[in-house]
Amino acid sequence: MRFPPTIRSVINSLLAAALAAGSLPARADTAGDVLRAARQFLAAEAARAGLVEAQFTVEVSGSPAKAQPCPKPVNVEPADTQFPSRMRFVASCATAGWSETYTLRAEVSAQVVVAASQLNSGQPIVADDLRLERRTLMNLQDALSDPAALVGMASRRTLRPGQLVDRRALAPAVLVRRGATVTIVARNQGILVSSTGEATETGRRDDVIGVRNSATGRVIRARVTGANEVEPVGIVHSPD
């Protein structure tokens, strides 16, 4: 039905006044709110994990058949975000007293660390063993984007060239093994003196282990500073 201009103007004024007074609930773009919340969540998680050049695509894969009205902005909270490929967010409206669950599917990619060559289990990692590649990630917290942070670590399993370096599979590398010949490097006021010794214990970086000085026979306590390299921190005992 077409109303005369004067009547239409009155109706529009009444509707505007009702909305301003809050007597008519506004329709909420709930799906849009949920998508924005999911993107913000993923961006925050990527930043927390230190991921470089993270990119996201997010879509709603499951939602209520009909969005409910809410006179105020909808509140959105994550409910299940372990895997980006299937996340759940809950949208709620305290004023109207409703809450709805939305299922989302996201694809996340970033520049992450992969093996540049084969890395054997337990092999100390050096810079040349690694490179950055863009990969799609199943879990944001398992990937790494800083190759320098991995130097001196070791993978618990063998990695093929191009395979993603998984944070969960890393451990400090064993740099000195019991019975190995090591270099003892002592520094004092700019003077550096080195000698050889035999490790009496196995150690990782910064571990303090026993080392028998080959020249004196004394067993000293020494801190592991590199592959088969230590620095003295004290004497245990002298030979009989």
Coordinates of C-alpha atoms in Angstrom, one line a residue:
M1 CA 0.0 0.0 0.0
R2 CA 1.3 3.4 -0.9
F3 CA 0.9 6.2 1.6
P4 CA 0.8 9.9 0.9
P5 CA 4.1 11.7 1.5
T6 CA 2.8 13.3 4.7
I7 CA 1.8 9.9 6.2
R8 CA 5.1 8.3 5.1
S9 CA 7.0 11.0 6.8
V10 CA 5.0 10.6 10.0
I11 CA 5.6 6.8 10.0
N12 CA 9.3 7.2 9.4
S13 CA 9.5 9.7 12.3
L14 CA 7.7 7.3 14.6
L15 CA 10.0 4.4 13.6
A16 CA 13.1 6.5 14.1
A17 CA 11.8 7.6 17.5
A18 CA 11.1 4.0 18.5
L19 CA 14.5 2.8 17.5
A20 CA 16.2 5.7 19.4
A21 CA 14.2 4.8 22.5
G22 CA 15.1 1.2 22.3
S23 CA 11.6 -0.1 22.0
L24 CA 12.4 -1.9 18.7
P25 CA 15.4 -4.3 18.8
A26 CA 18.0 -3.7 16.0
R27 CA 18.9 -6.6 13.8
A28 CA 22.4 -7.8 14.6
D29 CA 24.9 -8.9 12.0
T30 CA 25.9 -11.7 14.2
A31 CA 27.7 -13.7 11.6
G32 CA 29.8 -10.7 10.7
D33 CA 30.6 -10.1 14.4
V34 CA 31.7 -13.7 14.8
L35 CA 33.9 -13.5 11.7
R36 CA 35.6 -10.3 13.0
A37 CA 36.1 -11.9 16.4
A38 CA 37.6 -15.0 14.9
R39 CA 40.0 -13.0 12.7
Q40 CA 41.1 -10.9 15.7
F41 CA 41.6 -14.1 17.8
L42 CA 43.8 -15.7 15.0
A43 CA 45.8 -12.5 14.6
A44 CA 46.5 -12.4 18.3
E45 CA 47.5 -16.1 18.5
A46 CA 49.8 -15.7 15.5
A47 CA 51.5 -12.7 17.1
R48 CA 51.9 -14.6 20.4
A49 CA 53.5 -17.5 18.5
G50 CA 55.9 -15.1 16.7
L51 CA 54.7 -16.1 13.3
V52 CA 56.0 -14.0 10.4
E53 CA 53.6 -12.7 7.6
A54 CA 50.6 -14.7 8.9
Q55 CA 47.6 -14.7 6.6
F56 CA 44.0 -15.8 7.4
T57 CA 40.9 -16.8 5.5
V58 CA 37.8 -17.5 7.7
E59 CA 34.3 -18.6 6.9
V60 CA 31.2 -19.6 8.8
S61 CA 30.5 -23.3 8.2
G62 CA 27.7 -23.8 10.7
S63 CA 25.3 -21.2 12.2
P64 CA 21.7 -20.8 13.4
A65 CA 19.1 -20.8 10.6
K66 CA 17.9 -17.3 11.6
A67 CA 19.9 -14.6 13.4
Q68 CA 18.2 -13.2 16.5
P69 CA 17.8 -9.5 17.2
C70 CA 19.8 -7.7 19.8
P71 CA 19.4 -4.0 20.7
K72 CA 23.1 -3.8 21.7
P73 CA 26.4 -5.1 20.2
V74 CA 26.6 -8.9 20.3
N75 CA 29.2 -10.4 22.6
V76 CA 31.4 -13.1 21.0
E77 CA 33.7 -15.5 22.9
P78 CA 35.8 -18.4 21.6
A79 CA 34.6 -21.8 22.7
D80 CA 36.9 -24.3 20.9
T81 CA 39.9 -22.9 19.0
Q82 CA 42.4 -25.8 19.1
F83 CA 42.4 -26.3 15.3
P84 CA 41.7 -23.4 12.9
S85 CA 40.0 -25.8 10.5
R86 CA 37.1 -26.2 12.9
M87 CA 36.6 -23.6 15.6
R88 CA 33.5 -22.7 17.6
F89 CA 32.5 -19.3 18.9
V90 CA 29.6 -18.4 21.0
A91 CA 27.6 -15.2 20.3
S92 CA 25.3 -13.9 23.0
C93 CA 23.0 -11.0 23.7
A94 CA 22.6 -10.3 27.4
T95 CA 19.8 -7.8 26.8
A96 CA 17.7 -10.2 24.8
G97 CA 18.8 -13.2 26.9
W98 CA 20.0 -15.5 24.1
S99 CA 23.3 -17.2 23.0
E100 CA 24.1 -19.1 19.8
T101 CA 27.1 -21.2 18.7
Y102 CA 28.8 -20.7 15.4
T103 CA 31.2 -23.1 13.7
L104 CA 34.0 -21.6 11.6
R105 CA 36.6 -22.9 9.3
A106 CA 39.9 -21.0 8.9
E107 CA 43.0 -21.5 6.9
V108 CA 46.2 -20.0 8.3
S109 CA 49.5 -19.7 6.6
A110 CA 52.8 -18.1 7.6
Q111 CA 56.5 -18.0 6.8
V112 CA 57.8 -20.8 9.1
V113 CA 61.0 -22.8 9.7
V114 CA 61.5 -26.0 7.7
A115 CA 64.5 -28.3 7.3
A116 CA 66.9 -27.2 4.5
S117 CA 68.6 -30.6 4.5
Q118 CA 68.0 -33.8 6.4
L119 CA 68.2 -33.4 10.1
N120 CA 68.9 -36.6 12.0
S121 CA 67.4 -37.2 15.4
G122 CA 69.6 -35.6 18.1
Q123 CA 71.7 -33.7 15.6
P124 CA 72.6 -30.2 16.8
I125 CA 71.0 -27.6 14.6
V126 CA 73.0 -24.9 12.9
A127 CA 71.8 -22.0 10.8
D128 CA 72.4 -23.6 7.4
D129 CA 70.1 -26.5 8.4
L130 CA 67.1 -24.3 8.2
R131 CA 65.1 -22.1 5.9
L132 CA 61.8 -20.2 5.8
E133 CA 58.8 -21.2 3.7
R134 CA 55.1 -20.3 3.6
R135 CA 53.1 -23.2 4.9
T136 CA 49.4 -23.8 5.8
L137 CA 49.3 -24.5 9.5
M138 CA 47.1 -27.0 11.4
N139 CA 48.1 -25.6 14.7
L140 CA 49.5 -22.1 15.3
Q141 CA 51.5 -22.9 18.4
D142 CA 53.6 -25.7 16.9
A143 CA 55.3 -23.8 14.1
L144 CA 58.3 -21.4 14.5
S145 CA 59.3 -18.4 12.4
D146 CA 62.7 -17.6 13.9
P147 CA 65.5 -19.8 12.7
A148 CA 68.0 -18.3 15.0
A149 CA 66.0 -19.5 18.0
L150 CA 66.6 -23.1 16.9
V151 CA 70.3 -23.0 16.7
G152 CA 71.8 -25.3 19.3
M153 CA 68.6 -27.3 19.6
A154 CA 67.9 -30.8 18.2
S155 CA 64.9 -32.6 16.8
R156 CA 63.8 -35.8 18.6
R157 CA 63.0 -37.3 15.2
T158 CA 64.6 -37.2 11.8
L159 CA 63.4 -34.5 9.5
R160 CA 63.5 -34.7 5.7
P161 CA 64.4 -31.6 3.6
G162 CA 61.4 -29.3 3.5
Q163 CA 59.7 -30.8 6.5
L164 CA 58.2 -28.4 9.1
V165 CA 60.2 -28.1 12.3
D166 CA 57.7 -28.8 15.0
R167 CA 58.2 -26.9 18.3
R168 CA 57.0 -30.0 20.3
A169 CA 59.8 -32.2 18.8
L170 CA 62.6 -29.9 19.8
A171 CA 65.0 -30.3 22.8
P172 CA 68.4 -28.8 23.7
A173 CA 71.1 -30.7 21.7
V174 CA 73.7 -32.8 23.5
L175 CA 76.9 -30.9 22.7
V176 CA 79.3 -32.9 24.8
R177 CA 79.2 -36.7 25.4
R178 CA 80.9 -38.6 28.2
G179 CA 84.4 -39.7 27.2
A180 CA 84.6 -37.1 24.4
T181 CA 87.7 -35.0 23.9
V182 CA 86.8 -31.4 24.6
T183 CA 88.5 -28.0 24.4
I184 CA 88.8 -26.1 27.7
V185 CA 88.8 -22.4 27.0
A186 CA 89.6 -20.1 29.8
R187 CA 89.2 -16.3 29.5
N188 CA 90.7 -13.8 31.9
Q189 CA 91.0 -10.0 31.4
G190 CA 91.1 -10.4 27.6
I191 CA 93.6 -13.3 27.7
L192 CA 92.4 -16.6 26.2
V193 CA 94.0 -19.9 27.1
S194 CA 92.9 -23.3 25.8
S195 CA 93.8 -26.8 26.6
T196 CA 92.3 -30.2 26.0
G197 CA 90.4 -32.5 28.4
E198 CA 88.1 -35.5 28.6
A199 CA 84.4 -35.1 29.5
T200 CA 83.4 -37.3 32.5
E201 CA 79.7 -36.4 31.9
T202 CA 77.3 -35.7 29.1
G203 CA 76.1 -32.1 28.8
R204 CA 73.9 -29.7 26.8
R205 CA 74.6 -25.9 26.4
D206 CA 75.1 -24.2 29.8
D207 CA 75.2 -27.5 31.7
V208 CA 78.1 -27.7 34.2
I209 CA 79.9 -31.0 33.8
G210 CA 83.1 -32.7 35.0
V211 CA 86.1 -32.5 32.7
R212 CA 89.5 -34.1 33.3
N213 CA 92.3 -31.8 32.2
S214 CA 94.6 -33.9 29.9
A215 CA 97.8 -31.9 30.9
T216 CA 97.3 -31.9 34.7
G217 CA 95.0 -34.8 35.3
R218 CA 92.8 -32.6 37.5
V219 CA 89.0 -32.9 37.2
I220 CA 87.4 -29.5 37.0
R221 CA 83.8 -28.3 36.7
A222 CA 83.2 -26.7 33.4
R223 CA 80.2 -25.1 31.6
V224 CA 79.3 -26.4 28.1
T225 CA 79.6 -23.5 25.7
G226 CA 79.6 -25.3 22.3
A227 CA 80.1 -28.5 20.5
N228 CA 82.9 -30.2 22.5
E229 CA 83.9 -26.9 24.1
V230 CA 83.7 -25.9 27.7
E231 CA 84.8 -23.1 30.1
P232 CA 86.1 -23.8 33.6
V233 CA 84.1 -22.8 36.6
G234 CA 85.9 -24.6 39.4
I235 CA 88.2 -27.5 40.4
V236 CA 86.8 -30.7 41.9
H237 CA 90.0 -32.5 42.9
S238 CA 93.6 -33.1 41.9
P239 CA 95.1 -36.5 40.9
D240 CA 96.6 -38.6 43.6

